[in-house]
Amino acid sequence: MPAYRWATLGCGVIGHELAQAMQALGGNLYSVGNRTHEKALAFAEKYGISKVYDRPEDIFADPDVDIVYISTPHNTHIRYLLPALSAGKHVLCEKSITLNSRELDQARRCAREHGVVLAEAMTLYHMPVYKQLAELIRSGALGPLRFIQMNFGSYKDYDMTNRFFNRSLAGGALLDIGVYALSFVRYFMSCQPDQIASQVRLAPTGVDEQAGILLQNREGEMATISLSLHAKQPKRGMAAFDKGYIEIYDYPRADTATLTYTADGRQQVLQAGSQAKALQYEIVDMENAVAHGGQGMYLDYTKEVMDLMTAIRQQWGLTYPEEEGEVR
């Protein structure tokens, strides 16, 4: 049963998954807030949540709230992160955690100043199969990493008013799905990539519809990433090591990985956890982090991934309304 009192800010798909995960763990959300109050009331009725706030900001003033889950559109995150952290709330925030590195640096400083845990809700960091793969890699059974290949392609209808293509909602492939691919890359690479090459195709609204990204770090480890919002691709991640390679499908919430060994082609299927429990794993890890000084939520990886996305968008000359006029 959850040990802390959670509030959700946002009643979209992820908000519903969070409420269901909390109940599966034997508890319930303590409270709910939303930019549209009527949606918060309907959400509370559905999940038997007793406390509903008139305004999202009222969450942060509630002394009984321990952890806030933010799942509003990602261009709004910073406006809620800073007051939540300043009020002494621990925060688990949907990806992308902020628009850019400058915003994330602000939020990290605020979390340090107030002694609270800040984390991005990046599911792959918390899935059991990734934890088992990390142990296998540390054992040396696969040797050093050589190359990573990532695919993530969704097929979204050409509706330029929806959030995927809407520049005013920080739409585009990189912040919406690229963050998963880059988080996978950072999880397996031994250090941050410091060489970036990329190409982009822009949608009519000016956001990135499709992109190809090449990365390399100082260890010579390389990665290629293919992203699209208008061309379906498998959610496939492949990490090739000296002694074998790992393949993972549906990698954001994967529960299965296939290992193929270089010497003899032998295959091993590693299965751990369940996709259906993805948010349960996040809840448990977040509560453990709150209880034990913030460890285990990969905020350093989140920072490095955000630095990559910021640098890539600078290559493209792609900014959002909130960023225009800023010193980059």
Short mmCIF file of N, CA, C and O in Angstrom, two decimals, residues 124 127-142 184 187-188 237 239 241 245-249 251 254-261 268-272:
data_model
loop_
_atom_site.label_atom_id
_atom_site.label_comp_id
_atom_site.label_asym_id
_atom_site.label_seq_id
_atom_site.Cartn_x
_atom_site.Cartn_y
_atom_site.Cartn_z
N LEU A 124 10.88 3.38 -18.48
CA LEU A 124 11.87 2.34 -18.73
C LEU A 124 12.91 2.24 -17.62
O LEU A 124 13.48 1.17 -17.40
N MET A 127 11.30 -0.36 -15.05
CA MET A 127 10.81 -1.69 -15.41
C MET A 127 11.83 -2.75 -14.97
O MET A 127 13.04 -2.60 -15.18
N PRO A 128 11.38 -3.83 -14.35
CA PRO A 128 12.31 -4.86 -13.84
C PRO A 128 13.25 -5.43 -14.88
O PRO A 128 14.41 -5.76 -14.57
N VAL A 129 12.81 -5.55 -16.14
CA VAL A 129 13.68 -6.16 -17.15
C VAL A 129 14.92 -5.30 -17.39
O VAL A 129 16.02 -5.82 -17.62
N TYR A 130 14.79 -3.98 -17.30
CA TYR A 130 15.96 -3.11 -17.48
C TYR A 130 16.92 -3.24 -16.31
O TYR A 130 18.14 -3.19 -16.49
N LYS A 131 16.39 -3.41 -15.12
CA LYS A 131 17.25 -3.58 -13.95
C LYS A 131 18.04 -4.89 -14.07
O LYS A 131 19.23 -4.93 -13.71
N GLN A 132 17.41 -5.93 -14.58
CA GLN A 132 18.13 -7.20 -14.76
C GLN A 132 19.18 -7.07 -15.87
O GLN A 132 20.28 -7.62 -15.76
N LEU A 133 18.85 -6.33 -16.93
CA LEU A 133 19.83 -6.13 -18.00
C LEU A 133 21.03 -5.35 -17.48
O LEU A 133 22.18 -5.63 -17.85
N ALA A 134 20.79 -4.36 -16.65
CA ALA A 134 21.90 -3.58 -16.09
C ALA A 134 22.83 -4.47 -15.29
O ALA A 134 24.07 -4.34 -15.37
N GLU A 135 22.27 -5.40 -14.52
CA GLU A 135 23.11 -6.34 -13.76
C GLU A 135 23.92 -7.23 -14.68
O GLU A 135 25.10 -7.50 -14.44
N LEU A 136 23.30 -7.69 -15.75
CA LEU A 136 23.99 -8.55 -16.71
C LEU A 136 25.15 -7.81 -17.37
O LEU A 136 26.25 -8.35 -17.52
N ILE A 137 24.92 -6.55 -17.75
CA ILE A 137 25.97 -5.75 -18.39
C ILE A 137 27.11 -5.50 -17.41
O ILE A 137 28.29 -5.61 -17.77
N ARG A 138 26.77 -5.18 -16.17
CA ARG A 138 27.82 -4.94 -15.16
C ARG A 138 28.66 -6.19 -14.91
O ARG A 138 29.84 -6.09 -14.57
N SER A 139 28.07 -7.36 -15.12
CA SER A 139 28.81 -8.60 -14.89
C SER A 139 29.89 -8.83 -15.94
O SER A 139 30.76 -9.68 -15.76
N GLY A 140 29.82 -8.12 -17.06
CA GLY A 140 30.79 -8.30 -18.14
C GLY A 140 30.42 -9.38 -19.13
O GLY A 140 31.19 -9.65 -20.06
N ALA A 141 29.25 -9.99 -18.96
CA ALA A 141 28.87 -11.11 -19.83
C ALA A 141 28.73 -10.71 -21.29
O ALA A 141 28.90 -11.56 -22.18
N LEU A 142 28.46 -9.44 -21.56
CA LEU A 142 28.28 -8.99 -22.94
C LEU A 142 29.47 -8.17 -23.46
O LEU A 142 29.50 -7.82 -24.64
N PHE A 184 16.64 5.59 -23.38
CA PHE A 184 17.16 4.24 -23.61
C PHE A 184 18.65 4.30 -23.92
O PHE A 184 19.47 3.57 -23.35
N TYR A 187 20.66 5.14 -20.88
CA TYR A 187 20.66 4.06 -19.91
C TYR A 187 21.76 3.05 -20.21
O TYR A 187 22.43 2.53 -19.30
N PHE A 188 21.98 2.77 -21.50
CA PHE A 188 22.95 1.75 -21.87
C PHE A 188 24.34 2.31 -22.13
O PHE A 188 25.33 1.59 -21.95
N GLY A 237 14.32 -1.23 -29.69
CA GLY A 237 15.64 -0.79 -29.26
C GLY A 237 16.61 -1.95 -29.37
O GLY A 237 16.28 -3.09 -29.02
N ALA A 239 20.76 -2.84 -28.59
CA ALA A 239 22.07 -2.45 -28.06
C ALA A 239 23.05 -3.58 -28.34
O ALA A 239 22.87 -4.71 -27.87
N PHE A 241 26.75 -5.22 -28.14
CA PHE A 241 27.96 -5.28 -27.33
C PHE A 241 28.97 -6.17 -28.04
O PHE A 241 28.68 -6.79 -29.06
N TYR A 245 24.10 -9.04 -28.58
CA TYR A 245 23.25 -7.86 -28.66
C TYR A 245 21.89 -8.13 -28.00
O TYR A 245 21.43 -9.27 -27.90
N ILE A 246 21.29 -7.02 -27.56
CA ILE A 246 20.00 -7.05 -26.88
C ILE A 246 18.97 -6.42 -27.80
O ILE A 246 19.20 -5.35 -28.36
N GLU A 247 17.81 -7.06 -27.96
CA GLU A 247 16.68 -6.48 -28.69
C GLU A 247 15.48 -6.36 -27.75
O GLU A 247 15.16 -7.31 -27.02
N ILE A 248 14.85 -5.19 -27.80
CA ILE A 248 13.69 -4.95 -26.95
C ILE A 248 12.62 -4.27 -27.80
O ILE A 248 12.88 -3.27 -28.47
N TYR A 249 11.41 -4.83 -27.78
CA TYR A 249 10.28 -4.22 -28.46
C TYR A 249 9.36 -3.57 -27.43
O TYR A 249 9.31 -3.98 -26.27
N TYR A 251 9.75 -0.71 -26.09
CA TYR A 251 10.75 -0.50 -25.06
C TYR A 251 10.38 0.48 -23.95
O TYR A 251 10.92 0.36 -22.85
N ALA A 254 8.79 -2.10 -21.63
CA ALA A 254 9.12 -3.48 -21.97
C ALA A 254 9.18 -4.39 -20.75
O ALA A 254 9.57 -3.97 -19.66
N ASP A 255 8.77 -5.65 -20.96
CA ASP A 255 8.96 -6.67 -19.92
C ASP A 255 9.74 -7.87 -20.45
O ASP A 255 9.94 -8.85 -19.73
N THR A 256 10.18 -7.78 -21.71
CA THR A 256 10.90 -8.90 -22.33
C THR A 256 12.06 -8.37 -23.17
O THR A 256 11.93 -7.35 -23.84
N ALA A 257 13.19 -9.03 -23.09
CA ALA A 257 14.35 -8.70 -23.92
C ALA A 257 14.92 -10.00 -24.47
O ALA A 257 14.93 -11.03 -23.79
N THR A 258 15.40 -9.95 -25.72
CA THR A 258 16.05 -11.11 -26.33
C THR A 258 17.53 -10.83 -26.50
O THR A 258 17.92 -9.80 -27.08
N LEU A 259 18.36 -11.72 -25.99
CA LEU A 259 19.81 -11.61 -26.10
C LEU A 259 20.30 -12.62 -27.13
O LEU A 259 19.92 -13.80 -27.08
N THR A 260 21.12 -12.17 -28.06
CA THR A 260 21.75 -13.05 -29.04
C THR A 260 23.25 -12.95 -28.87
O THR A 260 23.82 -11.86 -28.93
N TYR A 261 23.90 -14.09 -28.66
CA TYR A 261 25.34 -14.10 -28.37
C TYR A 261 26.14 -14.23 -29.67
O TYR A 261 25.82 -15.02 -30.55
N GLN A 268 18.80 -15.99 -25.81
CA GLN A 268 18.28 -16.09 -24.46
C GLN A 268 17.18 -15.05 -24.30
O GLN A 268 17.38 -13.87 -24.63
N VAL A 269 16.02 -15.47 -23.85
CA VAL A 269 14.90 -14.55 -23.62
C VAL A 269 14.83 -14.24 -22.13
O VAL A 269 14.75 -15.14 -21.30
N LEU A 270 14.91 -12.96 -21.84
CA LEU A 270 14.86 -12.49 -20.46
C LEU A 270 13.51 -11.82 -20.24
O LEU A 270 13.16 -10.89 -20.97
N GLN A 271 12.75 -12.30 -19.28
CA GLN A 271 11.43 -11.74 -19.00
C GLN A 271 11.35 -11.38 -17.53
O GLN A 271 11.71 -12.18 -16.65
N ALA A 272 10.89 -10.16 -17.27
CA ALA A 272 10.77 -9.72 -15.88
C ALA A 272 9.72 -8.63 -15.80
O ALA A 272 9.67 -7.73 -16.64
#
